[in-house]
Amino acid sequence: MATPAEPRPLADLEIDSVLAVEAAWERRSHGLKPWTTAEFLDAVAAVHARYTHRRQWLRTHEQGVAS
């Protein structure tokens, strides 16, 4: 029987999301319509904004631990 995995910290998930944006940037660089620098920076800013919003939501909505 598998044991439940510990959830990963939001900072790790945020870095993974930024790395996914960078991977998309690399893939698009070889295509017909590569991202501009502004589009890349907007995508990275959107990742940070999403996680900032999530952190604020978690601070205002206490999560109880079920026993």
Short mmCIF file of N, CA and C in Angstrom, two decimals:
data_model
loop_
_atom_site.label_atom_id
_atom_site.label_comp_id
_atom_site.label_asym_id
_atom_site.label_seq_id
_atom_site.Cartn_x
_atom_site.Cartn_y
_atom_site.Cartn_z
N MET A 1 0.85 -1.18 0.00
CA MET A 1 0.00 0.00 0.00
C MET A 1 0.89 1.24 0.00
N ALA A 2 0.57 2.15 -0.83
CA ALA A 2 1.35 3.38 -0.96
C ALA A 2 1.02 4.34 0.18
N THR A 3 2.04 5.01 0.65
CA THR A 3 1.83 6.02 1.68
C THR A 3 1.51 7.35 1.01
N PRO A 4 0.70 8.17 1.67
CA PRO A 4 0.37 9.47 1.06
C PRO A 4 1.62 10.34 0.96
N ALA A 5 1.78 10.98 -0.16
CA ALA A 5 2.92 11.85 -0.39
C ALA A 5 2.68 13.21 0.26
N GLU A 6 3.74 13.78 0.76
CA GLU A 6 3.66 15.12 1.32
C GLU A 6 3.48 16.11 0.18
N PRO A 7 2.61 17.11 0.35
CA PRO A 7 2.47 18.12 -0.71
C PRO A 7 3.77 18.92 -0.85
N ARG A 8 4.06 19.30 -2.06
CA ARG A 8 5.27 20.07 -2.31
C ARG A 8 5.04 21.52 -1.92
N PRO A 9 6.07 22.20 -1.44
CA PRO A 9 5.95 23.62 -1.09
C PRO A 9 5.59 24.46 -2.33
N LEU A 10 4.85 25.53 -2.10
CA LEU A 10 4.45 26.40 -3.21
C LEU A 10 5.65 26.98 -3.95
N ALA A 11 6.73 27.25 -3.23
CA ALA A 11 7.92 27.81 -3.89
C ALA A 11 8.46 26.83 -4.93
N ASP A 12 8.46 25.53 -4.61
CA ASP A 12 8.92 24.53 -5.58
C ASP A 12 7.99 24.47 -6.78
N LEU A 13 6.69 24.53 -6.53
CA LEU A 13 5.73 24.50 -7.63
C LEU A 13 5.86 25.74 -8.51
N GLU A 14 6.14 26.88 -7.88
CA GLU A 14 6.31 28.12 -8.62
C GLU A 14 7.53 28.04 -9.54
N ILE A 15 8.63 27.52 -9.01
CA ILE A 15 9.84 27.36 -9.83
C ILE A 15 9.59 26.40 -10.98
N ASP A 16 8.86 25.31 -10.71
CA ASP A 16 8.51 24.37 -11.79
C ASP A 16 7.71 25.06 -12.88
N SER A 17 6.79 25.94 -12.50
CA SER A 17 5.98 26.67 -13.47
C SER A 17 6.83 27.62 -14.30
N VAL A 18 7.77 28.29 -13.66
CA VAL A 18 8.67 29.19 -14.40
C VAL A 18 9.54 28.38 -15.36
N LEU A 19 10.00 27.21 -14.92
CA LEU A 19 10.79 26.36 -15.81
C LEU A 19 9.96 25.87 -16.99
N ALA A 20 8.67 25.62 -16.77
CA ALA A 20 7.79 25.23 -17.87
C ALA A 20 7.65 26.37 -18.88
N VAL A 21 7.58 27.60 -18.39
CA VAL A 21 7.52 28.76 -19.30
C VAL A 21 8.81 28.84 -20.09
N GLU A 22 9.95 28.61 -19.43
CA GLU A 22 11.23 28.65 -20.14
C GLU A 22 11.31 27.55 -21.19
N ALA A 23 10.78 26.36 -20.88
CA ALA A 23 10.78 25.27 -21.86
C ALA A 23 9.90 25.63 -23.06
N ALA A 24 8.76 26.26 -22.79
CA ALA A 24 7.89 26.69 -23.88
C ALA A 24 8.59 27.76 -24.73
N TRP A 25 9.32 28.65 -24.06
CA TRP A 25 10.08 29.68 -24.77
C TRP A 25 11.08 29.02 -25.71
N GLU A 26 11.77 27.99 -25.22
CA GLU A 26 12.76 27.30 -26.04
C GLU A 26 12.11 26.59 -27.23
N ARG A 27 10.98 25.91 -26.99
CA ARG A 27 10.27 25.23 -28.08
C ARG A 27 9.79 26.23 -29.13
N ARG A 28 9.24 27.35 -28.66
CA ARG A 28 8.70 28.34 -29.59
C ARG A 28 9.82 29.04 -30.36
N SER A 29 11.03 29.05 -29.81
CA SER A 29 12.13 29.74 -30.51
C SER A 29 12.48 29.05 -31.82
N HIS A 30 12.11 27.78 -31.95
CA HIS A 30 12.40 27.04 -33.18
C HIS A 30 11.21 27.02 -34.14
N GLY A 31 10.10 27.62 -33.75
CA GLY A 31 8.89 27.60 -34.56
C GLY A 31 8.78 28.79 -35.49
N LEU A 32 7.61 28.91 -36.07
CA LEU A 32 7.36 29.99 -37.02
C LEU A 32 7.13 31.33 -36.34
N LYS A 33 6.56 31.31 -35.13
CA LYS A 33 6.25 32.56 -34.43
C LYS A 33 6.84 32.51 -33.02
N PRO A 34 8.14 32.77 -32.89
CA PRO A 34 8.73 32.74 -31.55
C PRO A 34 8.19 33.86 -30.67
N TRP A 35 8.24 33.61 -29.36
CA TRP A 35 7.81 34.63 -28.40
C TRP A 35 8.75 35.82 -28.46
N THR A 36 8.20 36.98 -28.22
CA THR A 36 9.04 38.15 -28.03
C THR A 36 9.50 38.15 -26.58
N THR A 37 10.48 38.97 -26.29
CA THR A 37 10.96 39.07 -24.91
C THR A 37 9.83 39.55 -23.99
N ALA A 38 9.02 40.47 -24.48
CA ALA A 38 7.91 40.98 -23.67
C ALA A 38 6.90 39.88 -23.36
N GLU A 39 6.61 39.01 -24.33
CA GLU A 39 5.67 37.90 -24.09
C GLU A 39 6.23 36.94 -23.06
N PHE A 40 7.53 36.67 -23.14
CA PHE A 40 8.17 35.79 -22.16
C PHE A 40 8.07 36.39 -20.76
N LEU A 41 8.42 37.67 -20.64
CA LEU A 41 8.38 38.31 -19.33
C LEU A 41 6.95 38.39 -18.79
N ASP A 42 5.97 38.61 -19.67
CA ASP A 42 4.57 38.61 -19.25
C ASP A 42 4.15 37.23 -18.73
N ALA A 43 4.61 36.17 -19.39
CA ALA A 43 4.26 34.81 -18.95
C ALA A 43 4.88 34.50 -17.59
N VAL A 44 6.13 34.91 -17.39
CA VAL A 44 6.78 34.70 -16.09
C VAL A 44 6.08 35.53 -15.01
N ALA A 45 5.72 36.76 -15.32
CA ALA A 45 5.02 37.61 -14.36
C ALA A 45 3.66 37.01 -14.00
N ALA A 46 2.99 36.41 -14.98
CA ALA A 46 1.70 35.77 -14.71
C ALA A 46 1.85 34.59 -13.75
N VAL A 47 2.92 33.84 -13.89
CA VAL A 47 3.19 32.72 -12.97
C VAL A 47 3.36 33.27 -11.56
N HIS A 48 4.19 34.29 -11.41
CA HIS A 48 4.43 34.87 -10.08
C HIS A 48 3.14 35.46 -9.50
N ALA A 49 2.34 36.09 -10.32
CA ALA A 49 1.08 36.67 -9.85
C ALA A 49 0.13 35.58 -9.37
N ARG A 50 0.06 34.47 -10.11
CA ARG A 50 -0.81 33.35 -9.72
C ARG A 50 -0.42 32.80 -8.36
N TYR A 51 0.88 32.61 -8.14
CA TYR A 51 1.33 32.05 -6.87
C TYR A 51 1.22 33.07 -5.73
N THR A 52 1.40 34.34 -6.02
CA THR A 52 1.20 35.37 -5.00
C THR A 52 -0.27 35.38 -4.56
N HIS A 53 -1.18 35.29 -5.52
CA HIS A 53 -2.61 35.24 -5.20
C HIS A 53 -2.93 34.00 -4.38
N ARG A 54 -2.35 32.87 -4.75
CA ARG A 54 -2.59 31.62 -4.02
C ARG A 54 -2.09 31.72 -2.58
N ARG A 55 -0.91 32.29 -2.39
CA ARG A 55 -0.36 32.45 -1.03
C ARG A 55 -1.28 33.33 -0.18
N GLN A 56 -1.78 34.41 -0.77
CA GLN A 56 -2.67 35.30 -0.03
C GLN A 56 -3.96 34.56 0.33
N TRP A 57 -4.49 33.78 -0.60
CA TRP A 57 -5.71 33.02 -0.33
C TRP A 57 -5.47 32.03 0.81
N LEU A 58 -4.33 31.37 0.80
CA LEU A 58 -4.03 30.40 1.86
C LEU A 58 -3.88 31.08 3.22
N ARG A 59 -3.32 32.30 3.22
CA ARG A 59 -3.19 33.03 4.49
C ARG A 59 -4.55 33.42 5.05
N THR A 60 -5.50 33.74 4.18
CA THR A 60 -6.81 34.19 4.66
C THR A 60 -7.79 33.06 4.89
N HIS A 61 -7.49 31.87 4.40
CA HIS A 61 -8.35 30.71 4.56
C HIS A 61 -7.57 29.60 5.27
N GLU A 62 -7.63 29.64 6.58
CA GLU A 62 -6.90 28.65 7.36
C GLU A 62 -7.34 27.25 6.98
N GLN A 63 -6.36 26.37 6.80
CA GLN A 63 -6.64 24.97 6.47
C GLN A 63 -6.54 24.15 7.74
N GLY A 64 -7.65 23.53 8.12
CA GLY A 64 -7.63 22.66 9.28
C GLY A 64 -7.03 21.32 8.94
N VAL A 65 -6.43 20.68 9.94
CA VAL A 65 -5.84 19.37 9.73
C VAL A 65 -6.83 18.34 10.28
N ALA A 66 -7.27 17.44 9.42
CA ALA A 66 -8.20 16.40 9.84
C ALA A 66 -7.41 15.29 10.53
N SER A 67 -7.97 14.77 11.60
CA SER A 67 -7.28 13.69 12.30
C SER A 67 -8.05 12.41 12.22
#
